[in-house]
PDB file of C-alpha atoms and ligand atoms in Angstrom:
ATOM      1  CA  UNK A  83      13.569  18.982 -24.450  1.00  0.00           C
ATOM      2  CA  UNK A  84      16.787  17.065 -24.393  1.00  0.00           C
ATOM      3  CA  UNK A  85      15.671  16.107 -20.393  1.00  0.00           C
ATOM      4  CA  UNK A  86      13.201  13.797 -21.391  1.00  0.00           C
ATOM      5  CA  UNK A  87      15.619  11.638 -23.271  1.00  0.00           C
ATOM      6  CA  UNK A  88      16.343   8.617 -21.785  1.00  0.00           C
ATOM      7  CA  UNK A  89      12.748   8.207 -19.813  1.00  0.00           C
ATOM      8  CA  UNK A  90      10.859   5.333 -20.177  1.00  0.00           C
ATOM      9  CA  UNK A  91       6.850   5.048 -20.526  1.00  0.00           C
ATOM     10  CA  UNK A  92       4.946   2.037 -20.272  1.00  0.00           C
ATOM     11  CA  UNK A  93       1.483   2.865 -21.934  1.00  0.00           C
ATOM     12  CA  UNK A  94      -1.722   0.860 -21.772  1.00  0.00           C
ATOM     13  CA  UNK A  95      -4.181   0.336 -24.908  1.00  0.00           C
ATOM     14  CA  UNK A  96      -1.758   2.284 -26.776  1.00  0.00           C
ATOM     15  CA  UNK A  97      -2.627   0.345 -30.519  1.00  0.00           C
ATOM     16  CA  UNK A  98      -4.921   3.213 -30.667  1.00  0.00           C
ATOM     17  CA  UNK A  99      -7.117   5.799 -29.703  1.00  0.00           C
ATOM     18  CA  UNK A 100      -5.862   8.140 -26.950  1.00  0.00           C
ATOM     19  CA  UNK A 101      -2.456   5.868 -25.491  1.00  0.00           C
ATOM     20  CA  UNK A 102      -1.341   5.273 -29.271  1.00  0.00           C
ATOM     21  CA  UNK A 103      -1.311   9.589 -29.415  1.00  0.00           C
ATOM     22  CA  UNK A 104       0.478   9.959 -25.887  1.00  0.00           C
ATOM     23  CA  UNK A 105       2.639   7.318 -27.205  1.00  0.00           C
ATOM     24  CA  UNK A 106       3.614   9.581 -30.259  1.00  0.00           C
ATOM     25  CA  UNK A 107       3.469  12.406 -28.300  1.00  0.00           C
ATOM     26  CA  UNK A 108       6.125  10.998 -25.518  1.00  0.00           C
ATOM     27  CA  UNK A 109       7.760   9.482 -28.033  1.00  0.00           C
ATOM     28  CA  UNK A 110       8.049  13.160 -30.408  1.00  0.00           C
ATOM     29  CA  UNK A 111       9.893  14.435 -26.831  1.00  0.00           C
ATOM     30  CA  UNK A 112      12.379  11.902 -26.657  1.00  0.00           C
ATOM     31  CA  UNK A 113      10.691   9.357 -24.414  1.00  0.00           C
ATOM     32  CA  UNK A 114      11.277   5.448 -24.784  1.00  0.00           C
ATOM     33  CA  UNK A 115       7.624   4.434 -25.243  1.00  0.00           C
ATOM     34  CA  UNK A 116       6.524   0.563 -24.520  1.00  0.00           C
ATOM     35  CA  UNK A 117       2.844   0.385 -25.779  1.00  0.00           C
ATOM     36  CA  UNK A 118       0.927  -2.185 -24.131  1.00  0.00           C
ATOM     37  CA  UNK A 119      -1.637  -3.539 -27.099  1.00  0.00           C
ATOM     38  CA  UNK A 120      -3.989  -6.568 -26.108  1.00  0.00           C
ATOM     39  CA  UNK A 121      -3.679  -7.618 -29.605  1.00  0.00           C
ATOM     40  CA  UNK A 122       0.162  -8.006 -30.408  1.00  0.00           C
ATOM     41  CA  UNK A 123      -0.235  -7.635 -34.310  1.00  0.00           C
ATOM     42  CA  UNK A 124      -1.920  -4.204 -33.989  1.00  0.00           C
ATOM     43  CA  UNK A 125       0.506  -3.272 -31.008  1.00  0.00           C
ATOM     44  CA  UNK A 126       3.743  -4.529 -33.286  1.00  0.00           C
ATOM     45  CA  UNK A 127       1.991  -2.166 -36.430  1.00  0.00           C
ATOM     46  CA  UNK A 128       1.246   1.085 -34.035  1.00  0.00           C
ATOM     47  CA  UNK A 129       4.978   0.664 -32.524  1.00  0.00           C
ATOM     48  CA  UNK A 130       6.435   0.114 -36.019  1.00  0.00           C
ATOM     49  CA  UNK A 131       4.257   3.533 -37.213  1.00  0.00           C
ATOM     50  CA  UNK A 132       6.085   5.254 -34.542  1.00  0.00           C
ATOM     51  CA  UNK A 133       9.708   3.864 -35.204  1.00  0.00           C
ATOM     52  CA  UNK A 134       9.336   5.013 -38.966  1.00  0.00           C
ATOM     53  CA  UNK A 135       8.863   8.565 -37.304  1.00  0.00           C
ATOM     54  CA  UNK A 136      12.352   7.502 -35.699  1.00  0.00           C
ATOM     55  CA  UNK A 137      10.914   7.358 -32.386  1.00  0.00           C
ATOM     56  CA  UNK A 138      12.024   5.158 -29.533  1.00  0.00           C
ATOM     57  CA  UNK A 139       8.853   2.783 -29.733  1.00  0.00           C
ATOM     58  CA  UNK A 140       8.441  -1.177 -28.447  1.00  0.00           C
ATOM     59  CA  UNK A 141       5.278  -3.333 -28.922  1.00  0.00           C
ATOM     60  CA  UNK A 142       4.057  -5.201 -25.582  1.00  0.00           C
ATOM     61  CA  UNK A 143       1.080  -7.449 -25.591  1.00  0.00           C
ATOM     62  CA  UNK A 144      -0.830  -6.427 -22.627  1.00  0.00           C
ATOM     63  CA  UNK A 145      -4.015  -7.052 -21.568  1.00  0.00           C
ATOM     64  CA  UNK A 146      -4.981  -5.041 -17.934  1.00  0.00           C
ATOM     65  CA  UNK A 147      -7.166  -8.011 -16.951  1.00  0.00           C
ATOM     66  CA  UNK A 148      -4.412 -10.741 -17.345  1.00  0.00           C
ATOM     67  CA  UNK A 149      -2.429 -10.485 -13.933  1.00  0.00           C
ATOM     68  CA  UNK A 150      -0.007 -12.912 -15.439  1.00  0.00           C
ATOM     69  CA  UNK A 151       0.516  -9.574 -17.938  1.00  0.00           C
ATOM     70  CA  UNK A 152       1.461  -7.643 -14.896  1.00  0.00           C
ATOM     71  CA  UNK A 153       4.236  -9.698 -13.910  1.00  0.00           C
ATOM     72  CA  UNK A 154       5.203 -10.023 -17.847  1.00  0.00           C
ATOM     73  CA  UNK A 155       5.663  -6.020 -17.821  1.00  0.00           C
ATOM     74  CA  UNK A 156       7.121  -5.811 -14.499  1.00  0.00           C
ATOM     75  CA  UNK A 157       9.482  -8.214 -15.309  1.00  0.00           C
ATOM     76  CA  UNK A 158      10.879  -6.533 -18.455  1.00  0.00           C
ATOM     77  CA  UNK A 159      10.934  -3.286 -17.448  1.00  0.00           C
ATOM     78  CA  UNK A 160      13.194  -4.319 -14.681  1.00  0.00           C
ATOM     79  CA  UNK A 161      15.144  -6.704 -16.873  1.00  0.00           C
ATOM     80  CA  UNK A 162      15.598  -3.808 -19.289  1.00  0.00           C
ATOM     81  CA  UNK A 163      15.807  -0.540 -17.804  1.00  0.00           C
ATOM     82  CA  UNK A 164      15.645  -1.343 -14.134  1.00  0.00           C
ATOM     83  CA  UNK A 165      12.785   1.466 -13.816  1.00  0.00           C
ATOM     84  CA  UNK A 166       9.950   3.194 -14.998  1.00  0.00           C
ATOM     85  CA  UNK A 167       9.572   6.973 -15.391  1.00  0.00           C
ATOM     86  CA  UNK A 168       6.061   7.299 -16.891  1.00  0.00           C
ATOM     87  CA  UNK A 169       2.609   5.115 -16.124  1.00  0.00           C
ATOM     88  CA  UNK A 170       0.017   5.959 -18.326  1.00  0.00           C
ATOM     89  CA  UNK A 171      -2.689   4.237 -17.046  1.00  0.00           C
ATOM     90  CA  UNK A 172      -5.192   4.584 -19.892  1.00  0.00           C
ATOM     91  CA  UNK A 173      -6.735   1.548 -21.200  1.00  0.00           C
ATOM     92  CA  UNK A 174     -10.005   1.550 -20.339  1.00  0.00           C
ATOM     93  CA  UNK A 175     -13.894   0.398 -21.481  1.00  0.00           C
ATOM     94  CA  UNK A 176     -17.240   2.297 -21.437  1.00  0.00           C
ATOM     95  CA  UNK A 177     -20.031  -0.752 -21.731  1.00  0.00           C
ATOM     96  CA  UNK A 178     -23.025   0.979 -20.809  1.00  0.00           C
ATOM     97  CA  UNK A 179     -25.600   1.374 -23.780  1.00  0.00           C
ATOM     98  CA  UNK A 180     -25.367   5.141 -23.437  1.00  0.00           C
ATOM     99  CA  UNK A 181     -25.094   6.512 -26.919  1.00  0.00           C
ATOM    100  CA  UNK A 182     -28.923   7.293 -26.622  1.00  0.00           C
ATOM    101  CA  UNK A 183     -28.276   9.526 -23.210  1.00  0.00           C
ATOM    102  CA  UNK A 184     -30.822   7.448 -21.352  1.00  0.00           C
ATOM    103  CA  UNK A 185     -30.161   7.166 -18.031  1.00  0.00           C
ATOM    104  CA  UNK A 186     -30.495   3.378 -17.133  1.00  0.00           C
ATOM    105  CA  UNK A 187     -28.608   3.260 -13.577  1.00  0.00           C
ATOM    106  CA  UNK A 188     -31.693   1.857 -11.768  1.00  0.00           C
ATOM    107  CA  UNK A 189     -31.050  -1.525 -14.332  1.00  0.00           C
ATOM    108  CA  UNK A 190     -27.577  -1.578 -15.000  1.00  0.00           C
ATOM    109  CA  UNK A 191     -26.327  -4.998 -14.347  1.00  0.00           C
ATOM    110  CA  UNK A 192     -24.161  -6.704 -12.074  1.00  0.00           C
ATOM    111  CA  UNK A 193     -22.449  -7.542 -15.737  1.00  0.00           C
ATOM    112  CA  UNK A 194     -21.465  -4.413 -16.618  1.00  0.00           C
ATOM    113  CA  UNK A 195     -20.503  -2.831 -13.573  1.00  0.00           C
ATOM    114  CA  UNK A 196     -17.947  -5.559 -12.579  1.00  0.00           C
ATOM    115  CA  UNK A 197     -16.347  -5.693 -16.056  1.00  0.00           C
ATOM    116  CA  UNK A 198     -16.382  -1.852 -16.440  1.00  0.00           C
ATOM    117  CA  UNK A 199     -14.801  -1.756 -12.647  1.00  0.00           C
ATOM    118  CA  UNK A 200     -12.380  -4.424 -13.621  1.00  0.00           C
ATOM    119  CA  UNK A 201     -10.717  -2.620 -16.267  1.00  0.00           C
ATOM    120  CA  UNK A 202     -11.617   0.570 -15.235  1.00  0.00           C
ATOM    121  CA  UNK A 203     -10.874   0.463 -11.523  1.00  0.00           C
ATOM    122  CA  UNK A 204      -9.597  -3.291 -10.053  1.00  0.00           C
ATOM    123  CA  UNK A 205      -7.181  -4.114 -12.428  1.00  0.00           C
ATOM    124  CA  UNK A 206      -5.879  -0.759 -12.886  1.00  0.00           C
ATOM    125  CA  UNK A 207      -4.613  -0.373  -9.111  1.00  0.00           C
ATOM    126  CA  UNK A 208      -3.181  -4.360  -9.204  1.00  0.00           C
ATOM    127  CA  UNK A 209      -1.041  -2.838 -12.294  1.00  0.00           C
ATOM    128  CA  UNK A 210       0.524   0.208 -10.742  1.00  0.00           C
ATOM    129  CA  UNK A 211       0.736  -1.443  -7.398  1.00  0.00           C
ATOM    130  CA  UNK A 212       2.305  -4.025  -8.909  1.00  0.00           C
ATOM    131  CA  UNK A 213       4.736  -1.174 -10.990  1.00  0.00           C
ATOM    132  CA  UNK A 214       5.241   0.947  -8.248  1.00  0.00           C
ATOM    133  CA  UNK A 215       8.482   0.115  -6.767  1.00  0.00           C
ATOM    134  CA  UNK A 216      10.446   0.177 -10.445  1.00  0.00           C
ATOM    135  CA  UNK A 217       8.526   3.977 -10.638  1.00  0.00           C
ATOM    136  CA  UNK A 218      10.379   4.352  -7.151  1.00  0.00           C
ATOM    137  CA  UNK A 219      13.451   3.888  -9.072  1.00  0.00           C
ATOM    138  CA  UNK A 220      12.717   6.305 -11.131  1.00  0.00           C
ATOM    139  CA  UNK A 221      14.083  10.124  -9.671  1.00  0.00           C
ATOM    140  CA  UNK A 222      10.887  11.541 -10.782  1.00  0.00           C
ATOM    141  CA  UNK A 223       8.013   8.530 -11.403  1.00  0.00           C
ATOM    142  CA  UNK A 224       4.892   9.886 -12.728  1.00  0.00           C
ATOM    143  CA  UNK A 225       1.368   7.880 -12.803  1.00  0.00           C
ATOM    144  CA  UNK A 226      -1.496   9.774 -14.801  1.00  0.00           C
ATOM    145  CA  UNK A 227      -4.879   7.833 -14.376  1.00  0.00           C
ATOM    146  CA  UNK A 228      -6.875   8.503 -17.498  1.00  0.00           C
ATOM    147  CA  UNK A 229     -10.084   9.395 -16.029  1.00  0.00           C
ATOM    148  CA  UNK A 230     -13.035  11.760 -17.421  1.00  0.00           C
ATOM    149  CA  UNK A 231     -14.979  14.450 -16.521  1.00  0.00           C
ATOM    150  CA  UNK A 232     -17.836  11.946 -16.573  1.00  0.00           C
ATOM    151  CA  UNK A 233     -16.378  10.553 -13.043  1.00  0.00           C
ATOM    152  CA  UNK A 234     -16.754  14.400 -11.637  1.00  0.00           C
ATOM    153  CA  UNK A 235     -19.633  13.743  -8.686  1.00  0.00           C
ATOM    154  CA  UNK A 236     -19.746  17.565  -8.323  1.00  0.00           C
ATOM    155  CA  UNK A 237     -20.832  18.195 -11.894  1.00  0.00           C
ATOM    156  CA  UNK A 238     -23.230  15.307 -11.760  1.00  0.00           C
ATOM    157  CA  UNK A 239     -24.556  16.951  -8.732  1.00  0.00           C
ATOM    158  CA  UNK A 240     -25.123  19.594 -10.272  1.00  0.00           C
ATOM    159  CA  UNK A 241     -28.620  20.431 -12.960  1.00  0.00           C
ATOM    160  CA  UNK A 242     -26.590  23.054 -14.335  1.00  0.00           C
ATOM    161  CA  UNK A 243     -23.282  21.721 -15.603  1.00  0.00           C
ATOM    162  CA  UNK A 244     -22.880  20.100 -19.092  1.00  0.00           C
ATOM    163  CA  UNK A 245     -22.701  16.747 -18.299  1.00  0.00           C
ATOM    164  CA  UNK A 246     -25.691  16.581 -15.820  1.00  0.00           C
ATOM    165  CA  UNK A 247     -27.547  14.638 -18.430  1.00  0.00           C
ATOM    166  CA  UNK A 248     -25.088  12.257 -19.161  1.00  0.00           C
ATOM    167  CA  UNK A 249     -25.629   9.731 -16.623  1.00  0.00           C
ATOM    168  CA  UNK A 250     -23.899   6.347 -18.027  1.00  0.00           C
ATOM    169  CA  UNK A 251     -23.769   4.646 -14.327  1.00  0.00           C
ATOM    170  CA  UNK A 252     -20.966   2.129 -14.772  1.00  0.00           C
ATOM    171  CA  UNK A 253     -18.338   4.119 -16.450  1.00  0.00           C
ATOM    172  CA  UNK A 254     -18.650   7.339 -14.438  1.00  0.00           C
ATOM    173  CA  UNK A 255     -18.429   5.200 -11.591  1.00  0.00           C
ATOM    174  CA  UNK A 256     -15.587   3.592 -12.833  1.00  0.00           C
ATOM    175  CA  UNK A 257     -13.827   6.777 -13.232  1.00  0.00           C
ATOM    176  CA  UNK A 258     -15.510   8.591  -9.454  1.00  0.00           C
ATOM    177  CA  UNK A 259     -13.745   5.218  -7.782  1.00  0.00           C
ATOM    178  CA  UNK A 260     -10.333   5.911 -10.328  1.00  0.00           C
ATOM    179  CA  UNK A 261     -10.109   9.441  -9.091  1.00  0.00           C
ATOM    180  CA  UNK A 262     -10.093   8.332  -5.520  1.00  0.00           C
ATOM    181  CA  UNK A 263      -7.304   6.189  -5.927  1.00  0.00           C
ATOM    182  CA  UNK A 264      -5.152   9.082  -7.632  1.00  0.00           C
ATOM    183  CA  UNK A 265      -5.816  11.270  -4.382  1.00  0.00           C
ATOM    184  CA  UNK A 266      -5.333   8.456  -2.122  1.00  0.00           C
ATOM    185  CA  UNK A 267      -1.958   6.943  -3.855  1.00  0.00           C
ATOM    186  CA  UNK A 268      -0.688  10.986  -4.226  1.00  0.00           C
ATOM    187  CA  UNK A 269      -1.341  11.589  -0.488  1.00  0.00           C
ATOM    188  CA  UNK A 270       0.451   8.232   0.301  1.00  0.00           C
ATOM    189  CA  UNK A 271       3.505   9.205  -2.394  1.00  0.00           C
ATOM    190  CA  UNK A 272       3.948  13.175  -1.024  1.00  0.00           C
ATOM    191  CA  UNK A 273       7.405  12.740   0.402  1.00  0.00           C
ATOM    192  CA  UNK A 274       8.175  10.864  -2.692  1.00  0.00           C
ATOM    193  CA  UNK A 275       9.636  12.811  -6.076  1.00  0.00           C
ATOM    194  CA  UNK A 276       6.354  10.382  -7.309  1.00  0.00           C
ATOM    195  CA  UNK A 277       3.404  12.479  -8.791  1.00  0.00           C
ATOM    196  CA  UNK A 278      -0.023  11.075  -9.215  1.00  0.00           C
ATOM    197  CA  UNK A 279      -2.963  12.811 -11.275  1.00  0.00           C
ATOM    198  CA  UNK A 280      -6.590  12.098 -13.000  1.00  0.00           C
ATOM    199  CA  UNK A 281      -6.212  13.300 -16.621  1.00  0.00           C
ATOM    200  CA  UNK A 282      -9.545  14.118 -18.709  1.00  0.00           C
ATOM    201  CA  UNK A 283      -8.555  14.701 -22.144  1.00  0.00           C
ATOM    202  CA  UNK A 284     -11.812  16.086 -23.180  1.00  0.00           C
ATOM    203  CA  UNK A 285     -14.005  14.967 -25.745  1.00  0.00           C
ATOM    204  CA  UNK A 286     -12.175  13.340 -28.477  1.00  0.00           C
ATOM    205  CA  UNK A 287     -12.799  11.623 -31.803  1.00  0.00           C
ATOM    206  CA  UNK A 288     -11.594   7.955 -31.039  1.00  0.00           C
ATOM    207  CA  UNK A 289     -13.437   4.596 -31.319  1.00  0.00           C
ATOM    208  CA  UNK A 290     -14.693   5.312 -27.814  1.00  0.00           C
ATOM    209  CA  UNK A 291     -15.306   9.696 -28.350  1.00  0.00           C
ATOM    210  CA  UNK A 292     -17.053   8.663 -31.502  1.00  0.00           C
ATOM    211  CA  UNK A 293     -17.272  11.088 -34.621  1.00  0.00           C
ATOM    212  CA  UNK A 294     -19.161  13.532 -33.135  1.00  0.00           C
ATOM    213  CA  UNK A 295     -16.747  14.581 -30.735  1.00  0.00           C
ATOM    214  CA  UNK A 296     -15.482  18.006 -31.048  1.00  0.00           C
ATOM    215  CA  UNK A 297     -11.713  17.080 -30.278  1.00  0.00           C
ATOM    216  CA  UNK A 298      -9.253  15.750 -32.273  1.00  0.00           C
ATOM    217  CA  UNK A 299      -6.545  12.788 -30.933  1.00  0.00           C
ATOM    218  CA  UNK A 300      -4.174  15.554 -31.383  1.00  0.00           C
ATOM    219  CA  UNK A 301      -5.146  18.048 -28.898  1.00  0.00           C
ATOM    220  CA  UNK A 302      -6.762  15.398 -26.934  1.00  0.00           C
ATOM    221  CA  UNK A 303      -3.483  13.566 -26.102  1.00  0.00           C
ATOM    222  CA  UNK A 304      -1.914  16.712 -24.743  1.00  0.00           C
ATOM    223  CA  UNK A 305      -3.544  16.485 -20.719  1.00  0.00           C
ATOM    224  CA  UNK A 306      -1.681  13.065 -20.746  1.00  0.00           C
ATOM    225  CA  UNK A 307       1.702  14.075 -22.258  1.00  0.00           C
ATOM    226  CA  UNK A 308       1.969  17.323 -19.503  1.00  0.00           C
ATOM    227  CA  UNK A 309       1.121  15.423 -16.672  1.00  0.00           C
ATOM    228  CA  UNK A 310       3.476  12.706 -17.646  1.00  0.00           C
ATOM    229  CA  UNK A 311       6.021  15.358 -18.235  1.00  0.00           C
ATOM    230  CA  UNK A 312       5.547  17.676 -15.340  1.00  0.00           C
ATOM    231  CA  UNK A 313       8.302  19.729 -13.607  1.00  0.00           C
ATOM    232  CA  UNK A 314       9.674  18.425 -10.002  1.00  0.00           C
ATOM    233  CA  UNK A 315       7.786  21.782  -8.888  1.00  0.00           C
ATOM    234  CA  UNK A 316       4.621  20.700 -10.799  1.00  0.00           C
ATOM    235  CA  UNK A 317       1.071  19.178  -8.823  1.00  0.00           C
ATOM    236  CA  UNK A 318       0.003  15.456  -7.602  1.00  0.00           C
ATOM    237  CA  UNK A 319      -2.867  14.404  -6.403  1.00  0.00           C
ATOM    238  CA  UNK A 320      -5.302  16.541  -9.032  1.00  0.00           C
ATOM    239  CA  UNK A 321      -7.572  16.105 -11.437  1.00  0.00           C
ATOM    240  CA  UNK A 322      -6.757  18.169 -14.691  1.00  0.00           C
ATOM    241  CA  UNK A 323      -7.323  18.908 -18.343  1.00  0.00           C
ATOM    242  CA  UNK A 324      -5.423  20.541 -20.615  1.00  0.00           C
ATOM    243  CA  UNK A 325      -3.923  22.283 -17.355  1.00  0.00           C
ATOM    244  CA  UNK A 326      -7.296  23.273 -15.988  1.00  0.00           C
ATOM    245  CA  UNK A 327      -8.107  21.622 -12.917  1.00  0.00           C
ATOM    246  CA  UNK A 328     -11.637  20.198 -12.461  1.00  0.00           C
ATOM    247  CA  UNK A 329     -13.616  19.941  -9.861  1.00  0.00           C
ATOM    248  CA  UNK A 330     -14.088  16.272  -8.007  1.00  0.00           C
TER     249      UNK A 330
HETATM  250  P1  NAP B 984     -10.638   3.682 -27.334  1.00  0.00           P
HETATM  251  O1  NAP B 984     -10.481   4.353 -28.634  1.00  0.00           O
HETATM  252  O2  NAP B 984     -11.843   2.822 -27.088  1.00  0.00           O
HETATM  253  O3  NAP B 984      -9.318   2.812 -27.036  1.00  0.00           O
HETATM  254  C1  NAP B 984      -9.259   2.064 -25.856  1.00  0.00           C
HETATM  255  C2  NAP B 984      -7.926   1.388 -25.740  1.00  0.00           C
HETATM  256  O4  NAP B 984      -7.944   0.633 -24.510  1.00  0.00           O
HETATM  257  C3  NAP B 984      -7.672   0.366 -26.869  1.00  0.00           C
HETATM  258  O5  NAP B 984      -6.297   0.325 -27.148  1.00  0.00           O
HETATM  259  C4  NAP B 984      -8.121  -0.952 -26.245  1.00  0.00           C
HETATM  260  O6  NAP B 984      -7.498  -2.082 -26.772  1.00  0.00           O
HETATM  261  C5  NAP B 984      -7.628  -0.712 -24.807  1.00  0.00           C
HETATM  262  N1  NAP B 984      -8.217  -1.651 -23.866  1.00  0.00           N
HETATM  263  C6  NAP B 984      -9.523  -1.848 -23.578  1.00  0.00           C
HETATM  264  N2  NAP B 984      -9.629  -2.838 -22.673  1.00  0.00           N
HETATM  265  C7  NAP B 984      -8.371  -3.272 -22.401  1.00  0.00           C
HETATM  266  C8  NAP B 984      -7.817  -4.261 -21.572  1.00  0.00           C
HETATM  267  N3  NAP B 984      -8.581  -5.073 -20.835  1.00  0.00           N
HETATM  268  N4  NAP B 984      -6.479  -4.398 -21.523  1.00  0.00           N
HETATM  269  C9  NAP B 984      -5.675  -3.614 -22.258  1.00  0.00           C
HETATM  270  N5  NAP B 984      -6.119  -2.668 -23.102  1.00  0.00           N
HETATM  271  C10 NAP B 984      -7.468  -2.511 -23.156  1.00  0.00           C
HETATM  272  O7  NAP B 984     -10.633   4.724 -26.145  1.00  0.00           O
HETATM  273  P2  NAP B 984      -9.958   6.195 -26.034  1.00  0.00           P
HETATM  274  O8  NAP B 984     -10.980   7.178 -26.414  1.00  0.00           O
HETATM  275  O9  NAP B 984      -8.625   6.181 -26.678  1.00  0.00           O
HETATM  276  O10 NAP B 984      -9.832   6.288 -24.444  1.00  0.00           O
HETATM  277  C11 NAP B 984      -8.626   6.110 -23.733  1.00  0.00           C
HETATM  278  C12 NAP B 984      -8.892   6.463 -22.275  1.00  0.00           C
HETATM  279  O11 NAP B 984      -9.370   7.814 -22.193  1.00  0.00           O
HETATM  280  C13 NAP B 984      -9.964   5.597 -21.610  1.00  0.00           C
HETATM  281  O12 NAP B 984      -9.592   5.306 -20.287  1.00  0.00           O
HETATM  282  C14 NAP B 984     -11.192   6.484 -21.643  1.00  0.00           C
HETATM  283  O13 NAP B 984     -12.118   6.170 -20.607  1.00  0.00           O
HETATM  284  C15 NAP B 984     -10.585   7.859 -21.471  1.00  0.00           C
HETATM  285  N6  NAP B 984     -11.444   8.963 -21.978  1.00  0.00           N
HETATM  286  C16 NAP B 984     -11.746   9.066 -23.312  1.00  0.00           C
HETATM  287  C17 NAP B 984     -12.544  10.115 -23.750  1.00  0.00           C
HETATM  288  C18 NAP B 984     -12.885  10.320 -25.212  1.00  0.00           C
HETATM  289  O14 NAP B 984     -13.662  11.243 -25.525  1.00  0.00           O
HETATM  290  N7  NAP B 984     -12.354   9.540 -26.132  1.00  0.00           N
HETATM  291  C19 NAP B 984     -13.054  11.048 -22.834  1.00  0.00           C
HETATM  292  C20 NAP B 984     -12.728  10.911 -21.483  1.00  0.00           C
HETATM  293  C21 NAP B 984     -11.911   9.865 -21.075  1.00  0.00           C
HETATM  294  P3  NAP B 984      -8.141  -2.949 -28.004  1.00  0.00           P
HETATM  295  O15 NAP B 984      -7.759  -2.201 -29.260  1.00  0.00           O
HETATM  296  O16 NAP B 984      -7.510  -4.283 -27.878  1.00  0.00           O
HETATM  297  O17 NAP B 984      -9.631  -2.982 -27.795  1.00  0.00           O
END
């Protein structure tokens, strides 16, 4: 996939979890991979891993709800490379007390929902909006929005689907409001060579999956890397997994 050489990907919460496997994933096809890490130790340790691989790999500490962060990226990206290719917009939080499958939307607090929405939703936008001209320099940008199946209001709608039961307000919300903005930014980028798209990477064994989960990081940071590396034929605006599309 000599193509891919050359791109550069700007990944957030990539110290672990699901953006440190896109990161090695990106970074296994060629791609220059900045990993934004909140924590810069961790983030310097995950991008050395990845360099000892001989991958293209840089450590940036980034945190999504530091706006002075934004700048920080935007400013060496541009001082660097003069572009992005590749948003991975993945960092995100699930705070509700869930892991007991109550449903507690009627008291979820003001607390939670703002912080989930901040990371989750607010702060998310301000960072590509704040990217999106150096992805305009790019000849073929890509954005993937790291959502979940848990922000589908069709299968919440709906007693019969699997996750019917799992109502964790906040976070699905998070990720309902997330998916909007991939449709709405997509339909605004058409004429562009810019695609947009809502990844869910299934259920997957990571601090936030848990151990339970039947996926591994693996196969679970595959949705990410194809939509991040899809043809100039290949969709926007959609909400996929593993090349399935799912339902809104
Ligand atoms: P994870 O293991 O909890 O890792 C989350 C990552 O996000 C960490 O690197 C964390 O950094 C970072 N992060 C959290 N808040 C941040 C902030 N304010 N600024 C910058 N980075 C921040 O989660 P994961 O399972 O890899 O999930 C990655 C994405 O996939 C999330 O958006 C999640 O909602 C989505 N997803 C996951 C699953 C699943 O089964 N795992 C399913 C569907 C969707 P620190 O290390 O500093 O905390």
């Amino acid at each position: 996939m000599a193509s891919e050489k050359g791109k550069i990907a700007f990944i957030t919460g990539a110290n672990r979890g699901l953006g440190y496997e896109t990161a090695r994933e990106l970074g296994e096809k060629g791609v220059t991979v900045v990993l934004g890490s909140r924590d810069k130790a961790l983030g310097e340790q995950a991008a050395e891993k990845l360099k000892s691989k001989g991958l293209h790999a840089i450590a940036f500490q980034f945190d999504v709800n530091n706006l002075t962060d934004h700048k920080k990226i935007y400013d060496y990206l541009e001082k660097n490379y003069g572009r992005l290719d590749i948003l991975i917009n993945n960092a995100g939080v699930m705070l509700d007390n869930a892991t007991d499958g109550k449903n507690r939307t009627s008291v979820t607090s003001q607390d939670i929902l703002r912080k989930t929405f901040d990371a989750n939703f607010f702060n998310l936008i301000a960072l590509t909006q704040t990217l999106l001209p150096l992805i305009k320099k790019s000849p073929s940008g890509r954005i993937v929005n790291l959502s979940s199946i848990l922000g589908s209001s069709t299968l919440h709608a709906n007693p019969s689907s699997p996750i019917y039961d799992l109502k964790a307000f906040a976070y699905n919300a998070s990720k309902t409001a997330l998916n909007a903005f991939t449709i709405h930014l997509a339909h605004e980028l058409k004429d562009t060579s810019i695609k947009v798209n809502s990844a869910h990477p299934g259920w997957v064994k990571t601090d936030m999956g848990g151990p339970s989960a039947p996926m591994e990081v693996e196969e679970g940071g595959k949705t990410s890397t194809e939509l991040a590396l899809l043809p100039d034929n290949g969709p926007s605006g959609g909400f996929f997994h593993l090349g399935e599309k799912l339902p809104w």
